[in-house]
Coordinates of C-alpha atoms in Angstrom, one line a residue:
X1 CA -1.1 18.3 -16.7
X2 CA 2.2 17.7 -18.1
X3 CA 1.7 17.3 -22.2
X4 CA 3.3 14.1 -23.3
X5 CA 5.1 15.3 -25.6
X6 CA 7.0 18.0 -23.4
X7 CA 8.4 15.3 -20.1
X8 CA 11.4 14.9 -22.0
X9 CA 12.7 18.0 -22.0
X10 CA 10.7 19.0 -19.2
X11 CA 12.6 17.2 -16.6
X12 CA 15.5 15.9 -18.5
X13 CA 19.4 17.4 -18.0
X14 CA 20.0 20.4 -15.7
X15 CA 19.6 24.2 -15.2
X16 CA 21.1 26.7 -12.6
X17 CA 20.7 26.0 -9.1
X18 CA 17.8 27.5 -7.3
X19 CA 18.4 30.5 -5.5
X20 CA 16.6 28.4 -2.7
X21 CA 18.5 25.1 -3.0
X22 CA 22.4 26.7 -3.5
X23 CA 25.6 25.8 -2.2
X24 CA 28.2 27.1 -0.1
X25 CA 30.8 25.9 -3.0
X26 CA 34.3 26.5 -0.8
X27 CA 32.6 24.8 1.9
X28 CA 31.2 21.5 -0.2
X29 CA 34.8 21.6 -2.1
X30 CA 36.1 21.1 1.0
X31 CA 34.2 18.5 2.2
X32 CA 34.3 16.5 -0.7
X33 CA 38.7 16.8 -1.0
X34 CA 38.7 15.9 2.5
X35 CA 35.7 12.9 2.0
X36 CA 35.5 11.5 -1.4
X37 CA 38.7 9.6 -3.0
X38 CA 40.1 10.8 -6.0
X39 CA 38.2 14.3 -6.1
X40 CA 40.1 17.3 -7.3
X41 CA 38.4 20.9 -7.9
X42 CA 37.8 23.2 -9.3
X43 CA 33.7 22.1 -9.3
X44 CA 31.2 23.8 -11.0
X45 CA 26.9 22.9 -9.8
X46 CA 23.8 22.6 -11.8
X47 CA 20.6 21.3 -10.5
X48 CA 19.2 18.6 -12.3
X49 CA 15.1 19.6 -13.3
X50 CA 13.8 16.2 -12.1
X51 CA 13.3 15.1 -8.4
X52 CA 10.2 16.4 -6.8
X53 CA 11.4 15.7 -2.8
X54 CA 15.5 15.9 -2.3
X55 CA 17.2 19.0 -3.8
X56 CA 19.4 17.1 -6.7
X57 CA 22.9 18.3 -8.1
X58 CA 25.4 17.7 -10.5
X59 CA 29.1 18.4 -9.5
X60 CA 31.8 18.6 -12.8
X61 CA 35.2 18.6 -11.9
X62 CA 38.4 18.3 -14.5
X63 CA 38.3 14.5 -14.0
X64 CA 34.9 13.4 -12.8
X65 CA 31.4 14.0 -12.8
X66 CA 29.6 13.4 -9.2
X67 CA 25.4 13.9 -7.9
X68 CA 24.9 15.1 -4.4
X69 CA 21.8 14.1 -3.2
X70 CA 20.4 16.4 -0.3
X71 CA 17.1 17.0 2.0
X72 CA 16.1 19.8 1.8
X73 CA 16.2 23.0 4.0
X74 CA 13.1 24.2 6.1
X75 CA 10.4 22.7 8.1
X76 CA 10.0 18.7 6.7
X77 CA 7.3 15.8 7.3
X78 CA 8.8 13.7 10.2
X79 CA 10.6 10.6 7.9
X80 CA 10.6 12.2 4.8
X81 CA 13.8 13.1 2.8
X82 CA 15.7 9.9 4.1
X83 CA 19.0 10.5 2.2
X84 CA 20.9 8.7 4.5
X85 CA 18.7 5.9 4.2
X86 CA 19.6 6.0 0.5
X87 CA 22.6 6.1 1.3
X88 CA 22.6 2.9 3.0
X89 CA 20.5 0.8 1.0
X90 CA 22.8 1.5 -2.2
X91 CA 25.7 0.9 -0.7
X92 CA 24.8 -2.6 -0.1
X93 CA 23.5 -3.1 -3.5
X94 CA 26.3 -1.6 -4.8
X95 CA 28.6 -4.5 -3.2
X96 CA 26.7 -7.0 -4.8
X97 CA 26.9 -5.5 -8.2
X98 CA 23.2 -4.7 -8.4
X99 CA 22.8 -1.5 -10.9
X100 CA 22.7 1.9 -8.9
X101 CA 25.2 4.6 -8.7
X102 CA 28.8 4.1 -7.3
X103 CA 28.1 5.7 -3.5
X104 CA 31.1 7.8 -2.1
X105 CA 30.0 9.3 1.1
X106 CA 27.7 10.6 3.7
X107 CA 27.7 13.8 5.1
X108 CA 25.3 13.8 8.5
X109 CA 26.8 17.4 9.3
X110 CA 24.1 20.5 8.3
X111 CA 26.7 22.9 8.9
X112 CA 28.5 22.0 5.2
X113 CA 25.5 22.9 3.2
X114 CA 22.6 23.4 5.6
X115 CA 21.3 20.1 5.5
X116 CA 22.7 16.5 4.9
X117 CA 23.4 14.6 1.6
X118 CA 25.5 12.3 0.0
X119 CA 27.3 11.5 -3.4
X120 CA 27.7 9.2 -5.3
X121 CA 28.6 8.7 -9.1
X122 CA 27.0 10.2 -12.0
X123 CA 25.9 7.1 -14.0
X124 CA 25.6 8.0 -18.3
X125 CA 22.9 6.5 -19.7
X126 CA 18.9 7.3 -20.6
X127 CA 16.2 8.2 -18.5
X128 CA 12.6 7.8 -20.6
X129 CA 10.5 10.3 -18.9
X130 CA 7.3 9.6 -21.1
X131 CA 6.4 6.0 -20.9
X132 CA 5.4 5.7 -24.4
X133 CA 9.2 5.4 -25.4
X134 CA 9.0 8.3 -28.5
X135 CA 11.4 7.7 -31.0
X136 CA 11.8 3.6 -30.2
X137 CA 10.4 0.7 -32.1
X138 CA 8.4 -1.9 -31.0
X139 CA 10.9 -4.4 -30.5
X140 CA 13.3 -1.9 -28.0
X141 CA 9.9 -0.6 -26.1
X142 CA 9.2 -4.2 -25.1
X143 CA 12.9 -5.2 -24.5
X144 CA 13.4 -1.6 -22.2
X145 CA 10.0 -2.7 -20.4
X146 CA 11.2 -6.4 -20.0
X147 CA 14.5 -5.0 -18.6
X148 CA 12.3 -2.9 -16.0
X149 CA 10.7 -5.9 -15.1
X150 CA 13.8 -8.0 -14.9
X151 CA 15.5 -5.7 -12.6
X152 CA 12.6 -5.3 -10.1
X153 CA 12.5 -9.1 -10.1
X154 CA 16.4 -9.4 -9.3
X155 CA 16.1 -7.0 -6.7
X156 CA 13.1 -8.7 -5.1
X157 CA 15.9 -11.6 -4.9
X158 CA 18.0 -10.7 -2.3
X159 CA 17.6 -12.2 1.4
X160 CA 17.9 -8.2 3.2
X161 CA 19.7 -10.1 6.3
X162 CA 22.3 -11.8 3.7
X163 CA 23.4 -8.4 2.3
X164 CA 23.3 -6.4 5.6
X165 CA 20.6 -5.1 5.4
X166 CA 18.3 -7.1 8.0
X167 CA 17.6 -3.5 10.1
X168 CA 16.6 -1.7 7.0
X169 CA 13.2 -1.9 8.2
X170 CA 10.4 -3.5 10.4
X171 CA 9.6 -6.9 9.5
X172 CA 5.8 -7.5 9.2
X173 CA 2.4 -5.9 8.7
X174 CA 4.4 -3.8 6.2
X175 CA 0.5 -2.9 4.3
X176 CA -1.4 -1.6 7.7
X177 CA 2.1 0.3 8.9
X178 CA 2.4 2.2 5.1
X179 CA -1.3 2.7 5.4
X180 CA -1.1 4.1 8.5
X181 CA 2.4 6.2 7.5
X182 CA 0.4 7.3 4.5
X183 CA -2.6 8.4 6.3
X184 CA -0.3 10.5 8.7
X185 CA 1.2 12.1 5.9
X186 CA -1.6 12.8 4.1
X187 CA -3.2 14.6 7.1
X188 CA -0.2 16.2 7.8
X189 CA -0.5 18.5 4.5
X190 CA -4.3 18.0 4.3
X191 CA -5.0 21.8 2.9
X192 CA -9.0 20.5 2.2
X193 CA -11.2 17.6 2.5
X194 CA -11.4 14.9 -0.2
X195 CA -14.0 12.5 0.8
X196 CA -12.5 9.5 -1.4
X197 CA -9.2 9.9 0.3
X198 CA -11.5 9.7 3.7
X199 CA -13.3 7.0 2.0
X200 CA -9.7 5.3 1.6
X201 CA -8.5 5.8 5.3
X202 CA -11.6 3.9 6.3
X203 CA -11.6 0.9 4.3
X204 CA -7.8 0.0 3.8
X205 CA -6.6 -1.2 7.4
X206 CA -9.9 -3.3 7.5
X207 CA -9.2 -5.2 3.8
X208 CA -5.6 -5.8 4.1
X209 CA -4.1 -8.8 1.7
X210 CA -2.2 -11.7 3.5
X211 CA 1.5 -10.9 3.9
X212 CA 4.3 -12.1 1.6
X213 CA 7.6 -12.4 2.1
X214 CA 10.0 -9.7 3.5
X215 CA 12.4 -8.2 0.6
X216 CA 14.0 -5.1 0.1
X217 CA 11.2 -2.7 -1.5
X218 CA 12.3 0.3 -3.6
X219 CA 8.7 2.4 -2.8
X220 CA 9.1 4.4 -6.2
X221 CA 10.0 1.8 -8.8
X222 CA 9.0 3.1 -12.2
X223 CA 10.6 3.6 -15.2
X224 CA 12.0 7.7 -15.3
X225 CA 14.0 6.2 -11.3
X226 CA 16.1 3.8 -14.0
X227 CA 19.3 5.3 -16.3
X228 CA 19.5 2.5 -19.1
X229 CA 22.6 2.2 -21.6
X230 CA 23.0 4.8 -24.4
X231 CA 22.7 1.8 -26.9
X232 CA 20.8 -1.4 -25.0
X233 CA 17.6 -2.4 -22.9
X234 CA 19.9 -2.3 -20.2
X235 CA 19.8 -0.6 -17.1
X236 CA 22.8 0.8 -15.9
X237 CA 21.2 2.4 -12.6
X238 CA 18.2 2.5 -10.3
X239 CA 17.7 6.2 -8.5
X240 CA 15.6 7.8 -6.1
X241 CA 15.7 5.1 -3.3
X242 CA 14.2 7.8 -0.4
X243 CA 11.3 5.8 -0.2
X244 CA 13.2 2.2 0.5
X245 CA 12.6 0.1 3.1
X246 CA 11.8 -3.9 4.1
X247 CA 8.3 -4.9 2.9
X248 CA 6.2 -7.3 0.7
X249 CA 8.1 -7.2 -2.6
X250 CA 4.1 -7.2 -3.9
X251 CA 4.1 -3.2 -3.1
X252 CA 6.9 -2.5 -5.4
X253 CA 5.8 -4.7 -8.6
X254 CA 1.7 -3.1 -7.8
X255 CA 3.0 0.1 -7.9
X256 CA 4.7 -0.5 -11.0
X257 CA 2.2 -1.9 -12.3
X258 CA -0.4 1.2 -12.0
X259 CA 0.9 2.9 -15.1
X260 CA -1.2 0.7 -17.2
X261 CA -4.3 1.8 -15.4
X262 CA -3.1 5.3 -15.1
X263 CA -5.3 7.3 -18.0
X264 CA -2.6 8.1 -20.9
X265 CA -3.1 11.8 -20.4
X266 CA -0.9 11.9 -17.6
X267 CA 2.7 11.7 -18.1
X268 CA 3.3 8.9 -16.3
X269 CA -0.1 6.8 -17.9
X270 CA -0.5 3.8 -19.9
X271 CA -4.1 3.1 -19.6
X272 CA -6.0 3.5 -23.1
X273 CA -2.7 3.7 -25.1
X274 CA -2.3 1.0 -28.4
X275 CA 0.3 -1.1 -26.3
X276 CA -0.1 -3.9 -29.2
X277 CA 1.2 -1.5 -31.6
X278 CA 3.6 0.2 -29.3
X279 CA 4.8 -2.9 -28.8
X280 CA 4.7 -2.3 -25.1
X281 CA 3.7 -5.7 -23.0
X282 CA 0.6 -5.7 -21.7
X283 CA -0.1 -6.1 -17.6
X284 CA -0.6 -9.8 -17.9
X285 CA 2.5 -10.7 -20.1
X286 CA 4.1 -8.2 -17.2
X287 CA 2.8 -10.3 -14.2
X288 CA 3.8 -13.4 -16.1
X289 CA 7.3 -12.4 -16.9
X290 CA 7.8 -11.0 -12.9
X291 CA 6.6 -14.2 -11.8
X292 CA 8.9 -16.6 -14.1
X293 CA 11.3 -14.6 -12.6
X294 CA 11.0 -14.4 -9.1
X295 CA 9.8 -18.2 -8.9
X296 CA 6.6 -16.5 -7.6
X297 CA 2.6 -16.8 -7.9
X298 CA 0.8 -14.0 -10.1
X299 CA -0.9 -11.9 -7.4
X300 CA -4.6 -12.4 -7.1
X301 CA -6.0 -9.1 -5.3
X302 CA -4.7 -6.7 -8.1
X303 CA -7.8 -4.5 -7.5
X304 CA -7.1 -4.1 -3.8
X305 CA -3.3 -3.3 -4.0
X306 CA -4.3 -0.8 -7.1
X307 CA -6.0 1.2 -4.9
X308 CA -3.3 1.0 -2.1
X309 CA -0.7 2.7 -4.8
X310 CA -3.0 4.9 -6.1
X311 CA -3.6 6.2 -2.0
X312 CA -0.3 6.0 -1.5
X313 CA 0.4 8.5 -4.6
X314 CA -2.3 10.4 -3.8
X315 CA -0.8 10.4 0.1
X316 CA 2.4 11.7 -1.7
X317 CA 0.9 14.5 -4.3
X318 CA -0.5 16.3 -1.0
X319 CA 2.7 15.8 0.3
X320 CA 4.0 18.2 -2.2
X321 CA 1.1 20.1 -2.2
X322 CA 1.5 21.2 1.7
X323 CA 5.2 21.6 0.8
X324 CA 3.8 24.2 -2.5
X325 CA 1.9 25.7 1.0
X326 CA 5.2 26.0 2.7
X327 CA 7.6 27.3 0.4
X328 CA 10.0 24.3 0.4
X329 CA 8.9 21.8 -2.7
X330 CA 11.4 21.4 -4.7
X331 CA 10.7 21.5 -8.5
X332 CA 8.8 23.6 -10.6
X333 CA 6.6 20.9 -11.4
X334 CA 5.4 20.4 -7.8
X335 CA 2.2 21.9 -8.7
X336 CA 1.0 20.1 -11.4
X337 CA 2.0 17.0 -9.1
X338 CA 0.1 18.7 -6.2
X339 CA -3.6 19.0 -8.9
X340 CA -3.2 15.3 -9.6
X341 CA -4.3 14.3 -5.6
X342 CA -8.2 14.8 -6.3
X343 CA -8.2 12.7 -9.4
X344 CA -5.5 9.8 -7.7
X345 CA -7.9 9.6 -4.8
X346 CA -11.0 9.0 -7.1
X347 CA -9.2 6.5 -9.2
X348 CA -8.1 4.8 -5.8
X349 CA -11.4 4.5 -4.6
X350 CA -13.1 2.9 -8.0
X351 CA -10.5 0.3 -7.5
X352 CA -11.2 -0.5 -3.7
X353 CA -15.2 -0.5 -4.7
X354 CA -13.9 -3.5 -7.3
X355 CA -12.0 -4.9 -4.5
X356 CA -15.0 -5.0 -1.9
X357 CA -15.8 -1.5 -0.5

C-alpha cells in the first residue's frame, strides 16, 4: 500500500507522457488553434501522475496553461471513461459560478488523438493527496475539511432541471440501478472469486434505503478531486467528474464520508487516526455541518450506505484490476489500487452485517 508519507509526491505534478498515452502534437495544435479561443502554440505535454481512469495532460503554451482530459485508447468497460459527460456537467456548473475548471471544448473526433477529450483551464491551487493534511495546523485542517463539506453541500443545492441539466441522468431508483451498474462492472473484470463481493451482490438490491431527492451527484467526491487556494480553505476547483450523474445526493456525502472508517494505513484512510488532535472534524460534526447546510436530516442507515461505497470502490479497484489484465490502466499506481479490492470487499460486508445481513 501507498506509505502515507510518499502520496504527495507520489501523485502530485507531472512527468513525461506515457509512451502508451502520447499525442500526435501537430495534430492536437491544430485542433486546439482551430477550437479553443485565445490559444497560440508553440505547446509543450506532460502527463500529470494522478488520475487512475482518463489519460490526463497538461498543455503550456507562451500565454496559457490548458488540461486535456481524454479516454483512453483500447478495448473499455461499456460507460466508463465518460469525458464528454464531464464535459457537460462542468459546463453548467461553470455558468453558475460553482468552482471547477474553465471548460473550452469537446472534441468527439478519435481521429485527432485516437480517442476523444476535452480541455479546459488549468486551475493553480493545492491538491492534499494524504488526508492527514502534513504540514497544516489544527485550525486550517478543520477549516480545509469544513470547506470540503461546504462545497459538496452547495452542489447538492442545485435543482439539475434549473441549470440544464434535467437529462444528465435517470431519475429514480438511482441505489438498485448503481448496484446493478456496479455489479456488471465488477463481473466484467472479475479475474477470481471473492465471496464477500458475492455476499454483497446478494444482499444490496434486497436492503435498499428509501429514495431521496434527485441532485446532481459527483460519484468520486473526496478531498485529492478538489484544487484549493495557495493561501485559504478555499476551493478553487472540483475534478474528476467521469463518474457524475443524477442521483440521491446521500451517495455523494456516504462516500465522502468512508474515509473516516477507511483504516489509516491506506492513503486515503481516516479511521484510527487522533482527529481531536489533528484537529480534523469528526463524522458527526461532518453530518451536522452537511445537514445545517443543505436544510437536510442527518442520514439514519449510515451502516447500509457504508457498505454500498465500500462495494462500489471495491466494484471500481477490479475495474482497474481487469484493465492491469488488459494493458490499458492508466497510472502506475493501478496496481496497488487493483490489491485493495479483497480488503474493500471485506470491509463492505462487516458493514452490511451491521446493517442487517
Amino acid at each position: 500500500m501507498t506509505d502515507q508519507l510518499d502520496a504527495q509526491s507520489a501523485f502530485s505534478g507531472t512527468r513525461e507522457v506515457d509512451e502508451r498515452y502520447r499525442l500526435d502534437v501537430a495534430a492536437l495544435d491544430a485542433w486546439l488553434a482551430a477550437n479553443v479561443e485565445g490559444y497560440a502554440g508553440p505547446l509543450t505535454i506532460r502527463q500529470f501522475k494522478g488520475g487512475q481512469s482518463n489519460p490526463t495532460y497538461e498543455l503550456t503554451t507562451p500565454g496559457r496553461t490548458y488540461v486535456l482530459r481524454r479516454k483512453p485508447p483500447g478495448v473499455l468497460l461499456a460507460s466508463a471513461h465518460a469525458v464528454d459527460r464531464e464535459f457537460t456537467v462542468i459546463s453548467a456548473l461553470h455558468a453558475q459560478g460553482f468552482p471547477v475548471a474553465r471548460p473550452y471544448a469537446l472534441c468527439m473526433d478519435e481521429g485527432v488523438i485516437g480517442s476523444i477529450f476535452y480541455v479546459m483551464d488549468k486551475v493553480e491551487g493545492r491538491v492534499f493527496w494524504d488526508l492527514k493534511l502534513p504540514g497544516l495546523t489544527p485550525a486550517e485542517r478543520r477549516a480545509v475539511y469544513e470547506a470540503q463539506t461546504d462545497t459538496l453541500a452547495a452542489l447538492h443545492a442545485f435543482d439539475p432541471a434549473a441549470i440544464g441539466l434535467d437529462d444528465y441522468g435517470k431519475p429514480g431508483n438511482y441505489f438498485a440501478r448503481q448496484v446493478g451498474r456496479w455489479t456488471k462492472q465488477y463481473r466484467a473484470s472479475e479475474i477470481e472469486p471473492i465471496a464477500a463481493m458475492d455476499r454483497l451482490i446478494a444482499f444490496l438490491p434486497d436492503s435498499l434505503p428509501p429514495e431521496g431527492p434527485t441532485r446532481i451527484v459527483h460519484g468520486d467526491f473526496r478531498l485529492d478531486n478538489m484544487i484549493l487556494a495557495p493561501d485559504a480553505a478555499r476551493v478553487r476547483a472540483v475534478l474528476d467528474w467521469e463518474l457524475s450523474t443524477l442521483g440521491d445526493p446521500m451517495a455523494d456525502f456516504s462516500y465522502l464520508l468512508i474515509a473516516w472508517v477507511i483504516p489509516a494505513s491506506l492513503r486515503n484512510g481516516l479511521a484510527g487516526a487522533d482527529l481531536k488532535a489533528l484537529g480534523i472534524p469528526s463524522v458527526e460534526e461532518t453530518v451536522a455541518r452537511y445537514a445545517e447546510k443543505t436544510g437536510t436530516t442527518p442520514p439514519q442507515n449510515l451502516d447500509w450506505l457504508f457498505a454500498y461505497n465500500l462495494f462500489r470502490l471495491a466494484a471500481i479497484c477490479q475495474g482497474i484490476a481487469g484493465r492491469v489484465r488488459d494493458g490499458t490502466a492508466a497510472s502506475a499506481h493501478a496496481r496497488t489500487m487493483a490489491a485493495q479490492v479483497g480488503p474493500l470487499s471485506d470491509a463492505a460486508w462487516s458493514f452490511a452485517q451491521k446493517a442487517g445481513a
